[in-house]
Coordinates of C-alpha atoms and ligand atoms in Angstrom, one line a residue:
M1 CA -62.6 -224.2 58.7
K2 CA -61.1 -222.9 61.9
I3 CA -60.4 -219.1 62.0
V4 CA -58.7 -217.2 64.8
A5 CA -58.8 -213.4 65.1
P6 CA -57.4 -211.1 67.7
A7 CA -59.7 -208.2 68.2
G8 CA -60.2 -204.9 70.0
G9 CA -63.6 -203.2 70.2
I10 CA -65.6 -201.5 67.5
G11 CA -63.4 -202.0 64.4
G12 CA -62.8 -205.6 65.4
A13 CA -66.4 -206.4 66.2
R14 CA -67.8 -205.0 63.0
F15 CA -65.2 -207.0 61.0
L16 CA -66.1 -210.2 62.9
R17 CA -69.8 -209.7 62.0
G18 CA -68.7 -209.5 58.3
L19 CA -66.6 -212.6 58.7
Q20 CA -69.5 -214.6 60.1
Q21 CA -71.5 -213.6 57.0
A22 CA -68.7 -214.4 54.7
A23 CA -67.9 -217.8 56.3
P24 CA -71.1 -219.0 58.0
D25 CA -69.8 -222.5 58.6
A26 CA -66.4 -221.5 60.0
E27 CA -65.5 -222.1 63.6
I28 CA -64.3 -218.7 64.8
T29 CA -62.2 -218.1 67.9
V30 CA -61.8 -214.4 68.9
I31 CA -58.9 -213.5 71.2
G32 CA -60.1 -210.3 72.9
N33 CA -58.0 -207.4 74.1
T34 CA -58.2 -206.8 77.9
G35 CA -55.7 -204.0 78.1
D36 CA -58.6 -201.5 78.0
D37 CA -60.2 -203.1 81.1
I38 CA -60.8 -200.8 84.0
S39 CA -62.3 -200.9 87.5
L40 CA -65.0 -198.3 88.1
F41 CA -67.4 -198.1 91.1
G42 CA -65.9 -201.3 92.3
L43 CA -66.9 -203.1 89.1
R44 CA -64.6 -204.7 86.5
V45 CA -65.4 -203.3 83.1
C46 CA -64.0 -205.0 79.9
P47 CA -65.0 -202.7 77.1
D48 CA -63.5 -204.7 74.2
L49 CA -64.8 -208.1 75.3
D50 CA -68.3 -206.5 75.8
T51 CA -68.2 -204.7 72.4
V52 CA -67.5 -208.0 70.6
M53 CA -70.1 -209.9 72.7
Y54 CA -72.9 -207.3 72.3
T55 CA -72.1 -206.7 68.6
L56 CA -72.2 -210.3 67.6
G57 CA -75.0 -211.1 70.1
G58 CA -77.3 -208.4 68.8
G59 CA -77.3 -206.2 71.8
I60 CA -75.0 -203.3 70.6
N61 CA -76.0 -199.7 70.2
E62 CA -75.4 -199.6 66.4
E63 CA -75.0 -195.9 66.0
Q64 CA -72.5 -195.6 68.9
G65 CA -70.7 -198.8 68.2
W66 CA -70.3 -199.6 72.0
G67 CA -72.8 -200.0 74.9
R68 CA -76.3 -201.5 74.9
T69 CA -79.2 -200.7 72.6
G70 CA -82.2 -199.1 74.4
E71 CA -79.9 -197.9 77.2
S72 CA -80.8 -195.5 80.0
F73 CA -78.4 -193.9 82.5
T74 CA -80.3 -193.7 85.8
V75 CA -77.6 -195.4 87.9
K76 CA -74.9 -193.1 86.5
E77 CA -77.0 -190.0 87.3
E78 CA -77.7 -191.2 90.8
L79 CA -74.0 -191.8 91.4
L80 CA -73.2 -188.3 90.1
A81 CA -75.9 -186.9 92.5
Y82 CA -73.7 -188.3 95.3
G83 CA -70.7 -186.7 93.7
V84 CA -69.4 -190.1 92.7
G85 CA -67.7 -190.3 89.3
P86 CA -66.1 -190.6 86.9
G87 CA -68.9 -189.0 84.8
W88 CA -66.8 -189.2 81.6
F89 CA -67.1 -193.0 81.2
G90 CA -70.6 -193.9 79.9
L91 CA -72.0 -196.9 81.8
G92 CA -75.7 -197.5 81.2
D93 CA -78.1 -199.3 83.4
R94 CA -78.3 -202.4 81.2
D95 CA -74.5 -202.4 80.8
F96 CA -74.1 -202.2 84.6
A97 CA -75.7 -205.6 85.0
T98 CA -73.0 -207.2 82.9
H99 CA -70.3 -205.7 85.1
I100 CA -72.0 -206.7 88.2
V101 CA -72.3 -210.3 87.1
R102 CA -68.6 -210.3 86.0
T103 CA -67.4 -208.7 89.2
Q104 CA -69.4 -211.2 91.3
M105 CA -68.0 -214.1 89.4
L106 CA -64.4 -212.8 89.6
A107 CA -64.8 -212.3 93.4
A108 CA -66.0 -215.9 93.7
G109 CA -62.7 -217.0 92.1
Y110 CA -63.6 -217.7 88.5
P111 CA -61.0 -216.6 86.0
L112 CA -62.0 -213.9 83.4
S113 CA -62.1 -216.6 80.6
A114 CA -64.7 -218.6 82.5
V115 CA -66.7 -215.4 83.3
T116 CA -66.6 -214.4 79.6
E117 CA -67.9 -217.8 78.6
A118 CA -70.7 -217.5 81.2
L119 CA -71.7 -214.0 79.9
C120 CA -71.6 -215.4 76.3
D121 CA -74.0 -218.1 77.3
R122 CA -76.6 -215.4 77.3
W123 CA -75.5 -213.5 74.2
K124 CA -74.6 -216.4 72.0
P125 CA -72.2 -214.4 69.8
G126 CA -71.6 -217.4 67.5
V127 CA -67.9 -217.3 68.1
R128 CA -65.7 -218.5 70.9
L129 CA -64.6 -215.4 72.7
I130 CA -61.5 -215.8 74.9
P131 CA -59.8 -212.9 76.7
M132 CA -56.1 -212.8 75.7
S133 CA -55.2 -213.5 79.4
D134 CA -56.8 -214.2 82.7
D135 CA -54.0 -212.1 84.3
Q136 CA -54.7 -208.4 84.7
V137 CA -53.1 -206.2 82.0
E138 CA -53.8 -202.5 81.9
T139 CA -52.7 -200.1 79.3
H140 CA -51.3 -196.9 80.8
V141 CA -50.4 -193.7 78.9
V142 CA -47.8 -191.1 80.1
I143 CA -49.0 -187.6 79.4
D144 CA -48.4 -184.0 80.3
D145 CA -51.8 -183.5 82.1
P146 CA -53.6 -180.3 81.0
D147 CA -54.4 -179.9 84.7
G148 CA -50.7 -180.0 85.5
G149 CA -47.8 -182.4 85.8
R150 CA -46.5 -185.4 83.9
R151 CA -48.3 -188.5 84.9
A152 CA -49.4 -191.9 83.8
V153 CA -53.1 -192.3 83.3
H154 CA -55.2 -195.3 82.6
F155 CA -55.7 -195.7 78.8
Q156 CA -59.5 -194.9 79.2
E157 CA -58.7 -191.6 80.9
W158 CA -56.6 -190.5 77.9
W159 CA -58.9 -192.0 75.3
V160 CA -62.3 -191.2 76.7
R161 CA -61.8 -188.2 79.1
L162 CA -59.1 -186.4 77.1
R163 CA -60.1 -187.8 73.6
A164 CA -56.4 -188.4 73.0
S165 CA -56.1 -184.6 72.6
V166 CA -52.9 -184.6 74.7
P167 CA -49.9 -186.3 73.1
A168 CA -48.9 -189.6 74.6
E169 CA -45.3 -189.7 75.7
S170 CA -45.5 -193.4 75.9
I171 CA -48.0 -196.2 76.0
T172 CA -47.4 -199.3 78.1
A173 CA -49.3 -202.5 78.7
I174 CA -48.7 -202.9 82.4
G175 CA -48.5 -206.5 83.5
A176 CA -48.3 -207.9 79.9
E177 CA -44.8 -209.3 80.3
E178 CA -45.8 -211.4 83.3
A179 CA -49.2 -212.4 81.8
K180 CA -49.9 -215.8 80.5
P181 CA -52.2 -216.5 77.6
A182 CA -55.7 -217.5 78.8
P183 CA -56.5 -221.3 78.6
G184 CA -57.3 -222.2 75.0
V185 CA -55.6 -219.2 73.3
L186 CA -52.4 -220.9 72.1
E187 CA -54.3 -224.1 71.4
A188 CA -56.8 -222.2 69.2
I189 CA -54.0 -220.5 67.3
E190 CA -52.1 -223.7 66.7
A191 CA -55.3 -225.4 65.4
A192 CA -56.3 -222.5 63.1
D193 CA -56.5 -223.0 59.4
V194 CA -56.5 -219.2 59.0
V195 CA -55.5 -216.2 61.2
L196 CA -57.0 -212.9 60.3
F197 CA -56.2 -209.5 61.9
P198 CA -59.2 -207.2 61.8
P199 CA -58.8 -203.5 61.3
S200 CA -58.4 -203.0 65.1
N201 CA -56.1 -200.5 66.7
P202 CA -52.6 -201.9 65.9
V203 CA -51.1 -200.4 69.1
V204 CA -53.7 -200.6 72.0
S205 CA -55.8 -203.5 70.7
V206 CA -53.8 -206.0 68.5
G207 CA -50.5 -204.7 69.9
T208 CA -51.5 -205.4 73.5
I209 CA -52.6 -208.9 72.6
L210 CA -49.3 -209.5 70.9
A211 CA -47.5 -208.3 74.0
V212 CA -48.6 -211.3 76.0
P213 CA -45.6 -213.7 75.8
G214 CA -46.3 -216.7 73.5
I215 CA -49.1 -215.1 71.5
R216 CA -46.9 -213.4 68.9
E217 CA -44.8 -216.5 68.5
A218 CA -47.9 -218.6 68.0
F219 CA -49.2 -216.3 65.3
E220 CA -45.8 -216.2 63.6
A221 CA -46.1 -219.9 62.9
K222 CA -49.3 -219.4 60.9
T223 CA -50.4 -217.7 57.7
V224 CA -51.7 -214.3 58.9
V225 CA -53.7 -211.8 56.8
G226 CA -54.4 -208.4 58.2
V227 CA -56.9 -205.7 57.2
S228 CA -55.6 -202.1 57.4
P229 CA -57.3 -199.8 59.9
I230 CA -55.6 -196.9 58.1
I231 CA -57.0 -195.6 54.8
G232 CA -55.2 -192.8 52.9
D233 CA -53.0 -191.9 55.9
A234 CA -55.8 -191.5 58.5
P235 CA -57.6 -193.9 60.8
V236 CA -61.2 -194.6 59.5
R237 CA -62.6 -193.9 62.9
G238 CA -61.2 -193.0 66.3
M239 CA -57.7 -191.8 67.1
A240 CA -55.4 -194.6 66.2
D241 CA -53.0 -192.0 64.7
A242 CA -52.4 -190.7 68.3
C243 CA -51.4 -194.2 69.4
L244 CA -49.1 -194.8 66.3
T245 CA -47.4 -191.5 66.8
A246 CA -46.7 -192.4 70.5
I247 CA -44.8 -195.5 69.4
G248 CA -43.0 -193.7 66.5
V249 CA -45.0 -195.3 63.7
E250 CA -46.3 -193.2 60.8
T251 CA -50.0 -193.3 60.2
S252 CA -50.2 -195.1 56.9
A253 CA -51.2 -198.5 55.7
R254 CA -47.6 -199.2 54.7
A255 CA -46.1 -198.3 58.1
V256 CA -48.6 -200.3 60.0
A257 CA -47.8 -203.5 58.0
D258 CA -44.1 -202.8 58.4
H259 CA -44.6 -202.4 62.1
Y260 CA -46.4 -205.8 62.4
G261 CA -43.5 -207.1 60.2
S262 CA -43.1 -209.7 57.5
G263 CA -42.3 -212.3 60.2
L264 CA -45.8 -212.0 61.4
L265 CA -47.9 -210.8 58.5
N266 CA -48.1 -212.8 55.3
G267 CA -50.8 -210.8 53.6
W268 CA -52.2 -207.2 54.0
L269 CA -55.4 -205.8 52.6
V270 CA -55.3 -202.1 52.0
D271 CA -57.9 -199.7 50.6
E272 CA -58.0 -198.8 46.9
A273 CA -56.8 -195.4 48.0
D274 CA -53.6 -197.1 49.0
A275 CA -53.3 -199.4 46.0
S276 CA -49.7 -198.3 45.4
V277 CA -48.5 -199.6 48.8
E278 CA -45.7 -202.2 48.8
V279 CA -44.2 -203.9 51.8
P280 CA -41.2 -206.2 51.3
G281 CA -42.1 -209.8 52.3
I282 CA -45.8 -209.1 52.6
E283 CA -48.4 -209.8 49.8
V284 CA -50.5 -206.6 49.6
R285 CA -53.9 -206.5 47.9
S286 CA -56.2 -203.5 47.5
R287 CA -60.0 -203.5 48.0
P288 CA -62.6 -201.0 49.2
L289 CA -62.1 -201.3 53.0
L290 CA -64.9 -199.1 54.4
M291 CA -67.1 -201.3 56.6
S292 CA -70.1 -199.1 55.5
D293 CA -72.7 -201.8 55.7
P294 CA -72.9 -205.6 56.4
D295 CA -72.4 -206.6 52.8
A296 CA -69.4 -204.4 52.3
T297 CA -67.9 -205.7 55.5
A298 CA -68.6 -209.3 54.5
A299 CA -66.8 -208.6 51.2
I300 CA -63.7 -207.3 53.1
A301 CA -63.7 -210.4 55.3
G302 CA -64.2 -212.6 52.2
A303 CA -61.2 -211.0 50.5
A304 CA -59.0 -211.5 53.6
L305 CA -60.0 -215.2 53.7
D306 CA -59.3 -215.6 49.9
L307 CA -55.9 -214.1 50.3
A308 CA -55.1 -216.2 53.4
R309 CA -56.1 -219.4 51.5
E310 CA -54.0 -218.4 48.6
L311 CA -50.9 -217.8 50.8
A312 CA -51.4 -220.9 53.0
Ligands
GDP1 P1 -61.4 -199.9 69.6 O1 -61.3 -200.8 70.8 O2 -62.6 -199.1 69.6 O3 -60.2 -199.1 69.3 O4 -61.6 -200.8 68.4 P2 -60.7 -201.4 67.4 O5 -59.3 -201.3 67.9 O6 -61.2 -202.8 67.1 O7 -61.0 -200.5 66.2 C1 -60.6 -199.2 65.9 C2 -59.9 -199.2 64.6 O8 -60.8 -199.6 63.6 C3 -59.5 -197.8 64.2 O9 -58.1 -197.8 64.0 C4 -60.2 -197.5 62.9 O10 -59.4 -196.9 61.9 C5 -60.6 -198.9 62.4 N1 -61.8 -198.9 61.6 C6 -63.0 -198.4 62.0 N2 -63.9 -198.5 61.0 C7 -63.3 -199.0 59.9 C8 -63.6 -199.3 58.6 O11 -64.8 -199.1 58.1 N3 -62.6 -199.8 57.7 C9 -61.4 -200.0 58.2 N4 -60.5 -200.5 57.3 N5 -61.0 -199.7 59.4 C10 -61.9 -199.2 60.3
CA2 CA1 -60.3 -200.9 72.6

């Protein structure tokens, strides 16, 4: 069985690990969000790709959900001693090596998809991980800066430095309209038996992937089942509500399904707390959706697969 899933960082990666447990023989292709990518200290950092790679490859800091296990921060401290920041973005020593290899390969002319494949050679995540595009796409957020003035900041500055505490006036994936899907993305979707949307951020993770021309249309031609990242009108983790508010979508399992739309989503898994949710044109099922441990997560992925097979 061939499964394709678009994914952001933490929520996506944890779901994918459950999916591997639920469907050990499946051939899984992950289309990774690159809208969170940022250049820091001259290095290209791809947080969502790395979170998926480290989580599935056994190198993730489990408590944190991002970054490497057994990490130290000597390089970051030394940079700060020179007055070189930003200090708000946590890059550990082990993690730095990944970004150095990536930046070196990009500078040598390799596209991001080839670089990601090379990095995965080491981590062996057990899935094929493809960035949504080899073209640079960066999510920017327009805010009224607490330090003065309305300005557009990189998504990471809003998310990590400001913890989304300042309302977003708008969120834009810069470069998405001109971006082409990376080699293999559309082919994988076309060949998929099942498409699953993990409980990733619907705006800045899945939404950004869908903004690359051709990808939404390719998904629309398939049976797609999504897992709600919203339980009982709040995100389970993180600040997805701030992103939904920025695009005028209510923070509820129903509103997120409605936002994806019945042209895209065929089935939608919601938590038992949202069992009464109905969305015209979309088959809704309720299950416990907290990814509290590997078995609970595998059960969620299994339920999504069952629903997809039923609707196919
Ligand atoms: P990001 O790059 O860190 O934003 O990672 P994702 O976009 O992949 O995941 C963040 C989303 O995952 C948030 O909207 C959370 O609400 C959702 N999420 C995190 N943990 C859980 C969980 O246990 N269950 C469900 N249903 N959603 C979750
Ligand atoms: Ca992300």
